[in-house]
């Protein structure tokens, strides 16, 4: 069956006004959350979906790759401004990647050529901010208790035409992470990217436990609107290849398959030097890798498995 004839994912489940929500989360630092968000976002945008990335990690890695920290327009908002009442439009900017860095002008000694960027159609990003690390403290201050529901209010008030919001979360379920997950329903997804090591497999177990605790606590506070952040798909990142064998990786893949394979969809993303270059190049693999690069093939398979058929076959 052609992927163009597969059923398309419903991006407005239940007829709601805000888009489908997909968050990369695992209680583990240095994982593949940002790489997965960037690769999936660009894949979906190239397939014709309107996508917006939210960078909630104070390290701002997604914003760096998307050149959303370089030469920003005056007055450009960030996720921190967004959670404090700024408009989504003011806090969003087109996703772009670096084509050429700032460099000396060979035709005019002493002059400098400006950096050049290429914009990816259908894709926007809300840049990150170091100030998000203050969110937990702010919510405990008198008069700020309702700040915890800011993202749910953003969803309720949304009136645009985005298809999906992809969310890069920090490696913890702090109050910031909880505030973002509150509007999640069963049709939305928490998608853990797991580097295939024993440590990250253990961290995945902790992620399940903390999500369950978060759901229980939040739903005990609200009988009217239940939160249901749910894991359906797990991405196993940097899986070994014939050219890069790895006994630890193979053992972890086998263990995860035995533990989770009967209950969740597991997806392999093969190890690739291209993924490692995204941050340095400030560009997604799609911009500099060959069309058959393993990450492009694997995230295309993931997009199809998630129900995002190609709208531009």
Tab-separated table of C-alpha atoms in Angstrom:
chain	number	residue	atom	x	y	z
A	1	UNK	CA	0.000	0.000	0.000
A	2	UNK	CA	1.313	3.452	-0.897
A	3	UNK	CA	1.928	5.765	2.039
A	4	UNK	CA	-0.262	8.343	0.258
A	5	UNK	CA	-3.302	6.069	0.697
A	6	UNK	CA	-2.795	5.432	4.418
A	7	UNK	CA	-5.234	7.110	6.816
A	8	UNK	CA	-4.101	10.605	7.784
A	9	UNK	CA	-3.558	11.490	11.439
A	10	UNK	CA	-6.344	13.601	12.914
A	11	UNK	CA	-4.640	16.841	13.929
A	12	UNK	CA	-7.736	18.199	15.699
A	13	UNK	CA	-8.800	15.222	17.833
A	14	UNK	CA	-12.278	15.580	19.281
A	15	UNK	CA	-12.877	18.667	17.155
A	16	UNK	CA	-10.789	20.826	19.494
A	17	UNK	CA	-9.312	24.131	18.330
A	18	UNK	CA	-5.636	23.520	19.117
A	19	UNK	CA	-3.299	21.215	17.167
A	20	UNK	CA	-1.996	17.779	17.965
A	21	UNK	CA	0.683	17.904	20.674
A	22	UNK	CA	3.828	15.757	20.594
A	23	UNK	CA	6.526	16.206	23.230
A	24	UNK	CA	9.989	14.665	23.404
A	25	UNK	CA	10.606	13.731	27.024
A	26	UNK	CA	12.860	11.383	28.936
A	27	UNK	CA	14.198	11.951	32.437
A	28	UNK	CA	17.758	11.860	31.154
A	29	UNK	CA	20.191	14.596	30.213
A	30	UNK	CA	22.125	14.522	26.959
A	31	UNK	CA	19.603	12.299	25.250
A	32	UNK	CA	18.364	12.671	21.666
A	33	UNK	CA	15.305	14.813	22.456
A	34	UNK	CA	16.341	17.865	20.470
A	35	UNK	CA	17.679	15.874	17.512
A	36	UNK	CA	14.420	13.933	17.323
A	37	UNK	CA	12.258	17.060	17.555
A	38	UNK	CA	14.242	18.805	14.815
A	39	UNK	CA	14.261	15.794	12.500
A	40	UNK	CA	10.559	15.056	12.961
A	41	UNK	CA	9.570	18.730	12.615
A	42	UNK	CA	11.436	19.178	9.332
A	43	UNK	CA	10.139	15.842	8.025
A	44	UNK	CA	6.518	16.817	8.733
A	45	UNK	CA	6.956	20.310	7.279
A	46	UNK	CA	8.395	18.852	4.069
A	47	UNK	CA	5.387	16.534	3.936
A	48	UNK	CA	3.082	19.557	3.878
A	49	UNK	CA	2.025	19.900	7.528
A	50	UNK	CA	2.069	23.223	9.371
A	51	UNK	CA	4.390	22.682	12.312
A	52	UNK	CA	5.503	24.788	15.265
A	53	UNK	CA	8.381	23.901	17.605
A	54	UNK	CA	8.412	25.084	21.228
A	55	UNK	CA	11.870	25.130	22.823
A	56	UNK	CA	11.364	24.806	26.591
A	57	UNK	CA	14.878	23.677	27.472
A	58	UNK	CA	16.947	26.483	29.022
A	59	UNK	CA	19.975	25.170	27.092
A	60	UNK	CA	18.128	26.200	23.884
A	61	UNK	CA	19.676	23.535	21.660
A	62	UNK	CA	16.677	23.423	19.314
A	63	UNK	CA	16.844	27.205	18.938
A	64	UNK	CA	20.550	27.008	18.106
A	65	UNK	CA	20.035	24.433	15.370
A	66	UNK	CA	17.139	26.510	13.990
A	67	UNK	CA	19.275	29.676	14.018
A	68	UNK	CA	16.686	31.176	16.374
A	69	UNK	CA	19.324	32.811	18.554
A	70	UNK	CA	21.260	34.547	15.750
A	71	UNK	CA	20.471	38.112	14.720
A	72	UNK	CA	16.894	37.961	16.001
A	73	UNK	CA	14.603	40.832	15.012
A	74	UNK	CA	14.141	43.555	17.607
A	75	UNK	CA	11.277	42.689	19.915
A	76	UNK	CA	11.318	38.983	19.039
A	77	UNK	CA	9.593	37.065	21.837
A	78	UNK	CA	10.602	33.749	23.371
A	79	UNK	CA	8.827	30.953	25.217
A	80	UNK	CA	9.390	32.900	28.427
A	81	UNK	CA	7.551	35.916	27.008
A	82	UNK	CA	4.825	33.596	25.734
A	83	UNK	CA	4.164	32.123	29.172
A	84	UNK	CA	3.914	35.658	30.548
A	85	UNK	CA	1.220	36.844	28.179
A	86	UNK	CA	2.936	37.741	24.892
A	87	UNK	CA	1.135	36.605	21.760
A	88	UNK	CA	2.055	33.402	19.953
A	89	UNK	CA	2.588	35.412	16.779
A	90	UNK	CA	5.072	37.748	18.475
A	91	UNK	CA	6.964	34.819	19.966
A	92	UNK	CA	7.236	32.723	16.783
A	93	UNK	CA	9.646	33.009	13.897
A	94	UNK	CA	10.220	31.072	10.677
A	95	UNK	CA	12.534	28.083	11.032
A	96	UNK	CA	15.722	28.720	9.118
A	97	UNK	CA	19.084	27.040	8.680
A	98	UNK	CA	22.540	28.370	8.016
A	99	UNK	CA	23.673	28.379	4.386
A	100	UNK	CA	26.819	30.485	4.766
A	101	UNK	CA	28.411	31.960	7.898
A	102	UNK	CA	29.541	35.558	8.208
A	103	UNK	CA	32.804	35.832	6.250
A	104	UNK	CA	35.258	38.303	4.675
A	105	UNK	CA	34.142	39.767	1.355
A	106	UNK	CA	36.719	38.626	-1.243
A	107	UNK	CA	35.789	41.503	-3.547
A	108	UNK	CA	35.982	44.233	-0.895
A	109	UNK	CA	38.919	43.906	1.517
A	110	UNK	CA	37.980	44.908	5.038
A	111	UNK	CA	34.280	44.323	4.390
A	112	UNK	CA	32.236	41.409	5.740
A	113	UNK	CA	29.506	39.398	4.058
A	114	UNK	CA	26.515	38.733	6.290
A	115	UNK	CA	25.456	35.224	7.214
A	116	UNK	CA	22.957	33.672	4.835
A	117	UNK	CA	19.943	31.583	5.848
A	118	UNK	CA	17.324	29.460	4.129
A	119	UNK	CA	13.769	29.255	5.483
A	120	UNK	CA	11.834	25.978	5.636
A	121	UNK	CA	8.233	26.434	4.539
A	122	UNK	CA	5.435	25.394	6.944
A	123	UNK	CA	7.766	25.404	9.947
A	124	UNK	CA	8.048	27.914	12.808
A	125	UNK	CA	9.826	27.900	16.147
A	126	UNK	CA	9.186	29.648	19.438
A	127	UNK	CA	12.764	30.325	20.584
A	128	UNK	CA	13.950	29.190	23.986
A	129	UNK	CA	15.099	31.383	26.854
A	130	UNK	CA	17.448	30.896	29.780
A	131	UNK	CA	14.786	32.550	31.937
A	132	UNK	CA	12.560	29.465	31.854
A	133	UNK	CA	14.664	28.061	34.692
A	134	UNK	CA	12.948	30.667	36.903
A	135	UNK	CA	9.474	29.288	36.185
A	136	UNK	CA	9.273	26.926	39.162
A	137	UNK	CA	10.189	29.694	41.601
A	138	UNK	CA	7.720	32.128	40.037
A	139	UNK	CA	4.793	29.744	40.451
A	140	UNK	CA	5.365	29.653	44.224
A	141	UNK	CA	5.223	33.441	44.575
A	142	UNK	CA	2.015	35.022	45.801
A	143	UNK	CA	-0.313	35.913	42.953
A	144	UNK	CA	1.425	33.623	40.448
A	145	UNK	CA	-0.264	30.336	41.368
A	146	UNK	CA	-2.319	30.284	38.165
A	147	UNK	CA	0.824	30.512	36.013
A	148	UNK	CA	0.868	26.702	36.030
A	149	UNK	CA	-2.110	26.653	33.616
A	150	UNK	CA	-0.651	29.084	31.089
A	151	UNK	CA	-0.148	26.511	28.307
A	152	UNK	CA	-3.664	25.129	28.664
A	153	UNK	CA	-4.979	28.682	28.297
A	154	UNK	CA	-2.832	29.143	25.184
A	155	UNK	CA	-4.348	25.987	23.710
A	156	UNK	CA	-7.900	27.052	24.591
A	157	UNK	CA	-7.440	30.445	22.926
A	158	UNK	CA	-5.659	29.224	19.788
A	159	UNK	CA	-7.424	30.067	16.513
A	160	UNK	CA	-4.767	29.318	13.892
A	161	UNK	CA	-4.296	26.525	11.372
A	162	UNK	CA	-1.232	24.655	12.669
A	163	UNK	CA	-1.404	20.870	12.350
A	164	UNK	CA	1.021	19.889	15.108
A	165	UNK	CA	3.029	21.440	17.916
A	166	UNK	CA	6.310	19.679	18.663
A	167	UNK	CA	7.669	20.346	22.134
A	168	UNK	CA	11.272	20.035	23.276
A	169	UNK	CA	11.131	19.622	27.064
A	170	UNK	CA	13.959	19.698	29.611
A	171	UNK	CA	15.109	16.436	31.157
A	172	UNK	CA	12.840	16.652	34.203
A	173	UNK	CA	9.194	16.903	35.166
A	174	UNK	CA	9.520	20.204	36.978
A	175	UNK	CA	6.575	22.583	37.261
A	176	UNK	CA	7.485	23.937	33.845
A	177	UNK	CA	7.215	20.485	32.267
A	178	UNK	CA	3.983	19.803	34.118
A	179	UNK	CA	2.482	23.103	32.942
A	180	UNK	CA	3.150	22.130	29.322
A	181	UNK	CA	1.711	18.621	29.703
A	182	UNK	CA	-1.532	19.652	31.431
A	183	UNK	CA	-3.535	20.106	28.174
A	184	UNK	CA	-2.365	16.753	26.753
A	185	UNK	CA	-5.157	14.331	25.932
A	186	UNK	CA	-4.971	10.650	25.041
A	187	UNK	CA	-4.666	11.462	21.335
A	188	UNK	CA	-1.548	13.543	22.024
A	189	UNK	CA	1.799	11.893	22.641
A	190	UNK	CA	4.834	11.832	24.858
A	191	UNK	CA	7.547	10.375	22.648
A	192	UNK	CA	10.698	9.361	24.548
A	193	UNK	CA	13.885	9.305	22.450
A	194	UNK	CA	16.181	6.768	24.111
A	195	UNK	CA	19.858	6.418	23.331
A	196	UNK	CA	20.455	2.681	23.338
A	197	UNK	CA	22.435	2.408	26.555
A	198	UNK	CA	21.590	0.664	29.801
A	199	UNK	CA	21.494	4.033	31.599
A	200	UNK	CA	18.888	5.505	29.290
A	201	UNK	CA	16.809	2.332	29.418
A	202	UNK	CA	16.742	2.804	33.203
A	203	UNK	CA	15.890	6.490	32.740
A	204	UNK	CA	12.965	5.485	30.519
A	205	UNK	CA	11.534	3.436	33.393
A	206	UNK	CA	11.830	6.517	35.632
A	207	UNK	CA	10.042	8.572	32.970
A	208	UNK	CA	7.057	6.204	32.998
A	209	UNK	CA	6.928	6.398	36.796
A	210	UNK	CA	7.108	10.192	36.955
A	211	UNK	CA	4.459	10.598	34.238
A	212	UNK	CA	2.103	8.302	36.147
A	213	UNK	CA	2.653	10.301	39.323
A	214	UNK	CA	2.119	13.578	37.470
A	215	UNK	CA	-1.184	12.368	35.968
A	216	UNK	CA	-2.419	11.194	39.341
A	217	UNK	CA	-1.573	14.457	41.089
A	218	UNK	CA	-2.986	16.737	38.410
A	219	UNK	CA	-6.196	14.772	37.944
A	220	UNK	CA	-6.790	14.748	41.695
A	221	UNK	CA	-6.788	18.562	41.548
A	222	UNK	CA	-9.168	18.864	38.602
A	223	UNK	CA	-12.288	16.757	38.181
A	224	UNK	CA	-13.491	18.729	35.166
A	225	UNK	CA	-10.494	18.498	32.827
A	226	UNK	CA	-8.298	15.448	32.984
A	227	UNK	CA	-4.728	15.437	31.761
A	228	UNK	CA	-3.615	12.344	29.878
A	229	UNK	CA	-0.024	12.589	28.586
A	230	UNK	CA	0.452	9.167	27.028
A	231	UNK	CA	3.370	7.208	25.587
A	232	UNK	CA	2.578	5.138	22.499
A	233	UNK	CA	5.827	5.319	20.516
A	234	UNK	CA	9.411	4.970	21.750
A	235	UNK	CA	12.336	6.009	19.557
A	236	UNK	CA	15.509	3.968	20.003
A	237	UNK	CA	18.262	6.334	18.879
A	238	UNK	CA	21.783	5.574	17.663
A	239	UNK	CA	21.020	1.894	17.130
A	240	UNK	CA	24.046	-0.054	15.836
A	241	UNK	CA	24.656	-0.577	12.136
A	242	UNK	CA	26.860	-3.100	10.304
A	243	UNK	CA	29.417	-0.335	9.839
A	244	UNK	CA	29.292	0.632	13.490
A	245	UNK	CA	28.699	-2.461	15.612
A	246	UNK	CA	28.025	-1.953	19.321
A	247	UNK	CA	27.438	-4.840	21.722
A	248	UNK	CA	25.952	-2.547	24.403
A	249	UNK	CA	23.563	-1.030	21.875
A	250	UNK	CA	22.470	-4.440	20.624
A	251	UNK	CA	21.914	-5.648	24.184
A	252	UNK	CA	19.834	-2.567	24.997
A	253	UNK	CA	17.719	-2.909	21.852
A	254	UNK	CA	17.028	-6.552	22.713
A	255	UNK	CA	16.187	-5.713	26.329
A	256	UNK	CA	13.877	-2.833	25.356
A	257	UNK	CA	12.166	-4.992	22.755
A	258	UNK	CA	11.496	-7.671	25.363
A	259	UNK	CA	10.283	-5.144	27.945
A	260	UNK	CA	8.283	-2.710	25.829
A	261	UNK	CA	7.762	-4.301	22.412
A	262	UNK	CA	4.453	-5.927	23.338
A	263	UNK	CA	2.903	-2.674	24.581
A	264	UNK	CA	4.438	0.144	22.563
A	265	UNK	CA	5.574	0.854	19.023
A	266	UNK	CA	9.381	0.819	18.957
A	267	UNK	CA	11.256	2.686	16.235
A	268	UNK	CA	14.935	2.390	15.411
A	269	UNK	CA	16.974	5.405	14.360
A	270	UNK	CA	20.345	4.195	13.180
A	271	UNK	CA	23.560	5.741	14.409
A	272	UNK	CA	24.746	8.403	11.982
A	273	UNK	CA	27.468	11.011	11.908
A	274	UNK	CA	24.996	13.368	10.189
A	275	UNK	CA	22.831	13.647	13.312
A	276	UNK	CA	25.894	14.667	15.302
A	277	UNK	CA	26.602	17.488	12.825
A	278	UNK	CA	23.225	19.253	13.144
A	279	UNK	CA	24.271	21.477	16.029
A	280	UNK	CA	27.643	22.472	14.559
A	281	UNK	CA	26.174	23.214	11.128
A	282	UNK	CA	23.022	24.891	12.538
A	283	UNK	CA	21.021	22.973	9.998
A	284	UNK	CA	18.919	19.791	9.912
A	285	UNK	CA	20.253	16.711	8.158
A	286	UNK	CA	17.794	17.407	5.318
A	287	UNK	CA	19.798	20.534	4.433
A	288	UNK	CA	23.217	18.912	4.062
A	289	UNK	CA	22.852	15.115	4.086
A	290	UNK	CA	22.137	12.877	1.109
A	291	UNK	CA	18.480	12.047	0.528
A	292	UNK	CA	19.072	8.446	1.562
A	293	UNK	CA	20.874	9.383	4.790
A	294	UNK	CA	19.849	6.963	7.539
A	295	UNK	CA	18.285	9.664	9.785
A	296	UNK	CA	16.120	10.974	6.948
A	297	UNK	CA	14.930	7.472	6.063
A	298	UNK	CA	14.278	6.546	9.695
A	299	UNK	CA	12.377	9.717	10.616
A	300	UNK	CA	10.326	9.392	7.441
A	301	UNK	CA	9.332	5.920	8.643
A	302	UNK	CA	8.521	7.350	12.072
A	303	UNK	CA	6.370	10.110	10.557
A	304	UNK	CA	4.390	7.542	8.582
A	305	UNK	CA	3.980	5.324	11.650
A	306	UNK	CA	2.628	8.339	13.553
A	307	UNK	CA	-0.005	8.790	10.859
A	308	UNK	CA	1.483	11.778	9.047
A	309	UNK	CA	1.174	10.615	5.459
A	310	UNK	CA	2.962	12.635	2.813
A	311	UNK	CA	0.658	15.404	1.548
A	312	UNK	CA	3.138	16.155	-1.251
A	313	UNK	CA	3.738	12.702	-2.788
